[in-house]
mmCIF file of C-alpha atoms in Angstrom:
data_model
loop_
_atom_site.group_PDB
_atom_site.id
_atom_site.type_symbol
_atom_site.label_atom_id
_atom_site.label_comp_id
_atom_site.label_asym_id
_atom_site.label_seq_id
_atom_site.Cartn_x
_atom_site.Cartn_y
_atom_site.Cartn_z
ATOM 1 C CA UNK A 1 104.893 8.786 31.242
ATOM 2 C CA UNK A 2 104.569 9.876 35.047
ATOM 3 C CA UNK A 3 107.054 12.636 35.774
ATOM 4 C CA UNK A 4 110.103 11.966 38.082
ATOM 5 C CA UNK A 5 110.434 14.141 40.737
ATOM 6 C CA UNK A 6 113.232 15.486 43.238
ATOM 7 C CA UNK A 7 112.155 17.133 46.501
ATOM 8 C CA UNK A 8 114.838 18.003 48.735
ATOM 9 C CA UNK A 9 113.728 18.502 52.487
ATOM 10 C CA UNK A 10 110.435 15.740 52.679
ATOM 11 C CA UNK A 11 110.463 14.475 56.274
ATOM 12 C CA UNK A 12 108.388 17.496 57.200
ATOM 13 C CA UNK A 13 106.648 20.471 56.375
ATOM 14 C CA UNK A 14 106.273 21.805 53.348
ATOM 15 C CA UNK A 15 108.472 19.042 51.700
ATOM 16 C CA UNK A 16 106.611 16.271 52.933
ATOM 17 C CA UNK A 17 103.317 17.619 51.770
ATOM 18 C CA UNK A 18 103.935 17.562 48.315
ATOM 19 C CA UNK A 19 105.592 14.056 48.164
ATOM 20 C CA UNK A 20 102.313 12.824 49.827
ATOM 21 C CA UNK A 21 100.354 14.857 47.696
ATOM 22 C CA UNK A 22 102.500 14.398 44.436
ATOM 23 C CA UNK A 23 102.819 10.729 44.628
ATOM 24 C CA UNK A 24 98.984 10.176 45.109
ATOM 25 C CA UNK A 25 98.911 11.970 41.975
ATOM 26 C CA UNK A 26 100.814 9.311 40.733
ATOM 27 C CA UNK A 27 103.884 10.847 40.101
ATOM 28 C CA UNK A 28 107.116 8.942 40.602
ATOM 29 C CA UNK A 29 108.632 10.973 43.704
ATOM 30 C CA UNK A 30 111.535 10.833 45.546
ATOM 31 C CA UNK A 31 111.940 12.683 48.665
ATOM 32 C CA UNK A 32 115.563 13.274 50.720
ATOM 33 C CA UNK A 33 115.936 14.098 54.529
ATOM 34 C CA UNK A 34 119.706 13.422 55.718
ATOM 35 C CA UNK A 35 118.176 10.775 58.098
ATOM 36 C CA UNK A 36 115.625 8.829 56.017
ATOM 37 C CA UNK A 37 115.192 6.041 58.059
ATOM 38 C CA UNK A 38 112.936 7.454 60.229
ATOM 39 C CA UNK A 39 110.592 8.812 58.258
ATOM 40 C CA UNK A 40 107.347 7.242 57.988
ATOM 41 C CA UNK A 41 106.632 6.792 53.909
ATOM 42 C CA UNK A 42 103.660 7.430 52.234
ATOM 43 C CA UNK A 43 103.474 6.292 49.013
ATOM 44 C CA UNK A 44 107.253 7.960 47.943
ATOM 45 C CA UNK A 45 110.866 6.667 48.561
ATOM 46 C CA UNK A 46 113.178 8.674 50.822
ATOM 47 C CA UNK A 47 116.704 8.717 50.302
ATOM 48 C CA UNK A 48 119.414 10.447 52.113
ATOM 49 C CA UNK A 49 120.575 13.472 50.976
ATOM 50 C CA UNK A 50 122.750 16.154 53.081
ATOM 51 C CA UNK A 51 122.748 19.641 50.469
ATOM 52 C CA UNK A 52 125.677 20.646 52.385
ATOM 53 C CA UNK A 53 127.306 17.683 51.279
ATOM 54 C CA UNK A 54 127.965 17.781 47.203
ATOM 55 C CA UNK A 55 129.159 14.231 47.100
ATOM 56 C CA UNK A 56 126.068 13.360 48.720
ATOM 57 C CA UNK A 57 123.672 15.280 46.715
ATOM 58 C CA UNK A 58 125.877 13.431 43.684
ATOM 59 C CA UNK A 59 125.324 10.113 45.034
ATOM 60 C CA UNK A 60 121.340 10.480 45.260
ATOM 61 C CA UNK A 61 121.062 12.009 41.958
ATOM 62 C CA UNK A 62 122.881 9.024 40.437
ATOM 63 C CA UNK A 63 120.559 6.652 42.491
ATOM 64 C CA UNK A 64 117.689 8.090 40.940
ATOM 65 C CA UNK A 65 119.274 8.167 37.154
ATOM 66 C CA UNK A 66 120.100 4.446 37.402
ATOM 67 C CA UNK A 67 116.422 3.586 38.677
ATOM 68 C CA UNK A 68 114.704 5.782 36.367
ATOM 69 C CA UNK A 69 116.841 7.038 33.852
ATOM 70 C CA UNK A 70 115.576 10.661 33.986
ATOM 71 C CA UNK A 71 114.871 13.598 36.453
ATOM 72 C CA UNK A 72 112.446 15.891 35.375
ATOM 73 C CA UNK A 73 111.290 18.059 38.427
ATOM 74 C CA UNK A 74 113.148 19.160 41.058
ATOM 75 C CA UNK A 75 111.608 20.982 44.162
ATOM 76 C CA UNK A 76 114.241 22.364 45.889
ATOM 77 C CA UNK A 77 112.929 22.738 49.663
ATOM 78 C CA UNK A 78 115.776 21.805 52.156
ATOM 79 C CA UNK A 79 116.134 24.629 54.324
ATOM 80 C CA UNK A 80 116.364 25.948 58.163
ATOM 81 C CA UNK A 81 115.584 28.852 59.768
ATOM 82 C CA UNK A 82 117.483 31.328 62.174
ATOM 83 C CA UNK A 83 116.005 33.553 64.855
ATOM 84 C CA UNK A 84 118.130 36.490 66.492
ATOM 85 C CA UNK A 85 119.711 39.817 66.350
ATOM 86 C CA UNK A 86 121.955 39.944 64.189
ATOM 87 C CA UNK A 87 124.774 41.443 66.835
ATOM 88 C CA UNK A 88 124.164 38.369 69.821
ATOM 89 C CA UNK A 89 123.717 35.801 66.455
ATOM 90 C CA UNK A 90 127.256 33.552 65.943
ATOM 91 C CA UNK A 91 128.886 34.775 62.530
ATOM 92 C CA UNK A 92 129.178 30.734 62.452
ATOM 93 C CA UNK A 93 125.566 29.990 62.492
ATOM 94 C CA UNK A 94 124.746 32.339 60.212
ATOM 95 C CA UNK A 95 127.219 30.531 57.920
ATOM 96 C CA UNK A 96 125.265 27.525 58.379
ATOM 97 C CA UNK A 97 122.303 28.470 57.534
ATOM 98 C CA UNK A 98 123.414 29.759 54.541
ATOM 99 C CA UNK A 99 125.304 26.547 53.370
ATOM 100 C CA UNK A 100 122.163 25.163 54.104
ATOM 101 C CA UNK A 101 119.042 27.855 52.292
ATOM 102 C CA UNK A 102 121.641 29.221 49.599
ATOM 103 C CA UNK A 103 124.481 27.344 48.801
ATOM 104 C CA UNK A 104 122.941 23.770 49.313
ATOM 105 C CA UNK A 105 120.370 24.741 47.285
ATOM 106 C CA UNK A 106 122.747 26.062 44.435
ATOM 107 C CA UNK A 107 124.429 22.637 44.321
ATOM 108 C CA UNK A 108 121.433 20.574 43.809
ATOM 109 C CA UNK A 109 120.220 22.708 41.053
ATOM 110 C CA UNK A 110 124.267 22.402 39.289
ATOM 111 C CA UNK A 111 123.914 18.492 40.118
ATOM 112 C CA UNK A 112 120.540 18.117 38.118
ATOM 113 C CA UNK A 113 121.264 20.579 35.496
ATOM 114 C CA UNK A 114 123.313 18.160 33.307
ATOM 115 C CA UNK A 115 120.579 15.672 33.085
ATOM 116 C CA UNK A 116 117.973 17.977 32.379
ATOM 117 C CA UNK A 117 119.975 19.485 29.835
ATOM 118 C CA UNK A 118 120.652 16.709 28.247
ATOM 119 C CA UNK A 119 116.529 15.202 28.070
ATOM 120 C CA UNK A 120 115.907 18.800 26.392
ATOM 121 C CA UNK A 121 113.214 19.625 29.603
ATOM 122 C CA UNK A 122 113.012 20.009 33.077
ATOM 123 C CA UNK A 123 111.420 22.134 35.540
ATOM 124 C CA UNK A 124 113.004 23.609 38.889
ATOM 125 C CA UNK A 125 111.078 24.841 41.578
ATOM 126 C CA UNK A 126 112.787 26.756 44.452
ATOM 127 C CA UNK A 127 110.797 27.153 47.610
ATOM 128 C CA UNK A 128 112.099 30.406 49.022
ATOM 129 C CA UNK A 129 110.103 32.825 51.376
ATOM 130 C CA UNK A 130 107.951 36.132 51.583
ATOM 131 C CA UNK A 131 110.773 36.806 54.466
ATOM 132 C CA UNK A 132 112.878 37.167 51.133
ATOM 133 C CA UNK A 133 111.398 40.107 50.191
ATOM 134 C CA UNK A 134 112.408 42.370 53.360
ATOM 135 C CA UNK A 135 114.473 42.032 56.120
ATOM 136 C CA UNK A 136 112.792 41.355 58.942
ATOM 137 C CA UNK A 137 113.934 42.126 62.582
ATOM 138 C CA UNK A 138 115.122 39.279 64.539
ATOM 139 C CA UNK A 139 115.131 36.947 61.304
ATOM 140 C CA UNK A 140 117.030 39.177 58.945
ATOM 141 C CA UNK A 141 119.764 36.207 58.065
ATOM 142 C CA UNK A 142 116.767 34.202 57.500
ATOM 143 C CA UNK A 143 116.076 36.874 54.938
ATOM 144 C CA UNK A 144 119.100 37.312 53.138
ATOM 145 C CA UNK A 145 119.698 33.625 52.769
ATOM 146 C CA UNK A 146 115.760 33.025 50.954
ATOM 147 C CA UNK A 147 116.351 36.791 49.226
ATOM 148 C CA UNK A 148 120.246 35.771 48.150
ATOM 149 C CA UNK A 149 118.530 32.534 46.536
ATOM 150 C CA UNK A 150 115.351 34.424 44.688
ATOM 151 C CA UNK A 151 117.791 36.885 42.861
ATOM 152 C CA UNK A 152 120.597 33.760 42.003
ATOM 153 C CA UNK A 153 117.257 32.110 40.527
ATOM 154 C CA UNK A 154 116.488 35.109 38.429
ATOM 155 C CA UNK A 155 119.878 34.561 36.793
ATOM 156 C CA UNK A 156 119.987 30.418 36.700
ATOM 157 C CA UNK A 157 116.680 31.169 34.656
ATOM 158 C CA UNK A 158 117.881 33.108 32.117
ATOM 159 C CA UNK A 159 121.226 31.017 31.828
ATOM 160 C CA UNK A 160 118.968 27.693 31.234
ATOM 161 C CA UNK A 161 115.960 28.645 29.466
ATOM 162 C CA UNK A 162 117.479 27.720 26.284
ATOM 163 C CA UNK A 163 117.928 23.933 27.004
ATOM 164 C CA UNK A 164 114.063 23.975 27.419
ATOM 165 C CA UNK A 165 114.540 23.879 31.390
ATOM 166 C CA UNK A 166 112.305 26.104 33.463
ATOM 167 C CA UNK A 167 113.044 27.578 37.124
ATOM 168 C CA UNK A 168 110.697 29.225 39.586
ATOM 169 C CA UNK A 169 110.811 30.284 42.462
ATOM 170 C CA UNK A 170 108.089 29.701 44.851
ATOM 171 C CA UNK A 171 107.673 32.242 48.268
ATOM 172 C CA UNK A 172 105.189 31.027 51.157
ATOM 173 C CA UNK A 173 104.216 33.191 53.935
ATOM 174 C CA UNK A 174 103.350 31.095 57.034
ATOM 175 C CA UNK A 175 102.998 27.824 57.233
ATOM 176 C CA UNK A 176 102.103 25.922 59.849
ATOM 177 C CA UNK A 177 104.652 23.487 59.934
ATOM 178 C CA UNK A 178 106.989 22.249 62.580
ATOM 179 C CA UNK A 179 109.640 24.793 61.175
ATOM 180 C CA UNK A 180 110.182 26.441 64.999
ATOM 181 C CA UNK A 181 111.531 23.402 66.348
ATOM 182 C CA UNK A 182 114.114 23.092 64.021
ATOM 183 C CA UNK A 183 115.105 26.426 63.583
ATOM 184 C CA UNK A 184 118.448 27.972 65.205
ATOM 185 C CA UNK A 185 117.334 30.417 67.713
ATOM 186 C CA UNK A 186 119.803 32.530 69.294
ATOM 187 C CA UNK A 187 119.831 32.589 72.648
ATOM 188 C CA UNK A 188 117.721 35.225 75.079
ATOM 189 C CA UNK A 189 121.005 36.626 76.495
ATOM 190 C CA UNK A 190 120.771 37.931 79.941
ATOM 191 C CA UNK A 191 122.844 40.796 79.079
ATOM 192 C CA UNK A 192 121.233 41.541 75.879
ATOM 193 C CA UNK A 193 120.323 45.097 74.990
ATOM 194 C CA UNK A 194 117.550 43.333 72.982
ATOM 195 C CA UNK A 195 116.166 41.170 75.740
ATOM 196 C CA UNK A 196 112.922 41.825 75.905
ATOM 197 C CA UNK A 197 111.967 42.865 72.389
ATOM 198 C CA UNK A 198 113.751 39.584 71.259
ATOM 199 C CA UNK A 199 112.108 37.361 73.603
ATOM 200 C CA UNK A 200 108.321 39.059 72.817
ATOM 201 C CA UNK A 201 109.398 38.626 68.590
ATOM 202 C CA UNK A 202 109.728 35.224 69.458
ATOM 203 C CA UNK A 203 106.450 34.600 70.790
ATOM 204 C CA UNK A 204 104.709 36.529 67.877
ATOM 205 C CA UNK A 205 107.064 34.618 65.573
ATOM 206 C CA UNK A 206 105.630 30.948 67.129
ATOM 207 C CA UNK A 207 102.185 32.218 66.992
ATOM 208 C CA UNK A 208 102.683 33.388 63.411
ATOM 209 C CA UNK A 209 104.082 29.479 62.376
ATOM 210 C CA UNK A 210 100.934 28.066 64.613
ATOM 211 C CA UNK A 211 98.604 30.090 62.876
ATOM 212 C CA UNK A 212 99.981 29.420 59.119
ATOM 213 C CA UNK A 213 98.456 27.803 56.104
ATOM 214 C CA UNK A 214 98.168 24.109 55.611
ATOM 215 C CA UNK A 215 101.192 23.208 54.025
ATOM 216 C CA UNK A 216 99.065 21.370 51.561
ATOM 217 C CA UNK A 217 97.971 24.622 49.743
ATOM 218 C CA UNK A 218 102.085 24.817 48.805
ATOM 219 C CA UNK A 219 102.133 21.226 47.562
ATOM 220 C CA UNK A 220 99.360 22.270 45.370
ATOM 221 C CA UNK A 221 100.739 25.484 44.157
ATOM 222 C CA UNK A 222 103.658 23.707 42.998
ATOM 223 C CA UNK A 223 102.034 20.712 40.610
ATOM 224 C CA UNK A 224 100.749 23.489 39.261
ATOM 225 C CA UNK A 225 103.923 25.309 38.471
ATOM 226 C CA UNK A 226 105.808 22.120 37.691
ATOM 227 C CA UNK A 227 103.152 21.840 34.713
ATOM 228 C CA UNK A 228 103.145 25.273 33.492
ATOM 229 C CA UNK A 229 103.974 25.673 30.111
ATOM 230 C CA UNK A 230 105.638 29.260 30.798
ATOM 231 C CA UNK A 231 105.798 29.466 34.720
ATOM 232 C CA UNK A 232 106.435 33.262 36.095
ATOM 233 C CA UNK A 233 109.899 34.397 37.425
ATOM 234 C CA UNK A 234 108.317 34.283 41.014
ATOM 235 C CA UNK A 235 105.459 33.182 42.613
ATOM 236 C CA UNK A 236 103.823 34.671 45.899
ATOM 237 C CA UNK A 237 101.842 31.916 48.263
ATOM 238 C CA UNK A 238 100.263 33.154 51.311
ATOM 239 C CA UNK A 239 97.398 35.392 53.359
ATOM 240 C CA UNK A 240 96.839 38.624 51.634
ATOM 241 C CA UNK A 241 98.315 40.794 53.800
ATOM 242 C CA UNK A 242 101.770 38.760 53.685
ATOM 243 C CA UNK A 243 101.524 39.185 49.710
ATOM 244 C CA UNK A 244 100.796 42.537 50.278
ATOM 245 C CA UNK A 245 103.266 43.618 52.166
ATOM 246 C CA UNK A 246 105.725 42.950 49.191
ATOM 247 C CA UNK A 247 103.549 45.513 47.034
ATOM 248 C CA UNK A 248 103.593 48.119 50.055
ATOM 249 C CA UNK A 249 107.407 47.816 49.508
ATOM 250 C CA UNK A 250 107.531 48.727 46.089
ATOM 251 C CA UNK A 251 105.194 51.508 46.335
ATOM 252 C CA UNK A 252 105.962 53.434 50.133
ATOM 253 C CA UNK A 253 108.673 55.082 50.576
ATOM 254 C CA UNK A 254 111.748 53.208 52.609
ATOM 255 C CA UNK A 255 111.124 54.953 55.965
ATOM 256 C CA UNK A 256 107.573 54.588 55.105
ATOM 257 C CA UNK A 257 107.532 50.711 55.096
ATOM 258 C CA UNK A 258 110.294 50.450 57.982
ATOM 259 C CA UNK A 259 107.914 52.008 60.281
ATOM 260 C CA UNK A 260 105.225 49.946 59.552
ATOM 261 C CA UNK A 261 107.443 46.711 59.878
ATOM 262 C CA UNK A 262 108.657 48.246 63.287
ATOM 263 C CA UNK A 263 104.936 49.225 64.665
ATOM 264 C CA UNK A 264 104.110 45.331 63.451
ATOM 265 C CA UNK A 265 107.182 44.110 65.467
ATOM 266 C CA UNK A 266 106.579 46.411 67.892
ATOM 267 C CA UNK A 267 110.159 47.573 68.401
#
């Protein structure tokens, strides 16, 4: 029986990788943008989904039970991103983005949960970030959302491992996707104290996205994890040197690593 799948956050990116690459698989997938209708499809069905919306994210799960009858992956992947220091950044914004990366995906995982628990299987994977694993300047809420969500996940695993449901949480570096456009950036203030250094973080950040993995070596990475038998706590996905950064965290010392990240950013 072909697996029924869940991805959150398909019109682009990431998201829309893995439908296209899932469904040629011949998995039965079902991707969710909050504007499906214009999204070009490629072998998957869209439907809309808003994760900041829990009647919404309700209402598609149902759509898919009644079709289906079951939902055994979910790949949670709706998210945004945020650019800014955290002083000129509106406390509002921040709040959105993290009804969006954290809390959004939270309530898909509680809506699917039920079902799963109630086939006796299902796997969950969470695409977070390496960003997770430090705060970076000029994108630290973009941090703490994907970092807030990783440690949650550590939890929801242990909580639902005994109704034979597995959750993972997957952490790409750069990808290049069309993530920049959609992003919130806060704006270059005039009157900034971090004018410049801002403005020349967001250049390196752009190049960064435009010089990022195919987003294809993700949608890979995660049939793979959706069929593990025993999938790890976290998984890293990325360049070397992104992966390694997270092991020069561990192992430097805190002023150590925060000079390196600040002779990186140069700041």
């Amino acid at each position: 029986m072909n697996k029924v799948i869940l991805i959150t956050g398909a019109s682009s990116g990431i998201g829309r990788s893995t439908a296209t690459f899932l469904a040629s698989k011949g998995y039965q997938v079902y991707g969710t943008s909050r504007k499906p209708k214009n999204i070009s499809i490629h072998g998957y069905q869209m439907i809309a989904l808003d994760v900041t919306d829990y009647t919404s994210i309700q209402r598609t799960i149902q759509t898919i039970l009644d079709k289906e009858g079951r939902i055994d992956v979910l790949v949670n992947n709706a998210g945004m991103g945020i650019t800014g220091p955290v002083e000129d950044t509106p406390t509002v914004e921040m709040r959105k983005v993290f009804e969006t990366n954290f809390f959004g995906a939270i309530d898909v995982m509680k809506a699917v949960l039920p079902q799963m628990r109630k086939q006796g299987s299902g796997s969950i994977v969470n695409i977070t970030s390496i960003a997770g694993y430090m705060g970076l300047p000029y994108r630290g809420i973009y941090s703490a959302t994907k970092g807030a969500l990783e440690l949650t996940v550590e939890a929801i695993r242990m909580e639902v491992k005994e109704f034979g449901i597995q959750v993972t949480n997957a952490a790409p570096g750069d990808v290049a996707t069309n993530i920049a456009a959609g992003r919130y950036h806060t704006p270059v203030f005039e009157d900034s104290a971090y004018k410049e250094k801002y403005q020349a973080n967001l250049d390196l950040m752009d190049a960064h996205v435009d010089g990022g993995m195919d987003p294809m070596v993700m949608a890979k990475k995660i049939e793979q994890i959706m069929n593990s038998s025993s999938p790890r706590v976290h998984y890293k996905v990325g360049r070397f040197m992104e992966k390694f950064s997270i092991v020069l965290k561990r192992i430097l010392p805190d002023r150590m690593y925060e000079k390196l990240l600040m002779n990186h950013y140069k700041i």
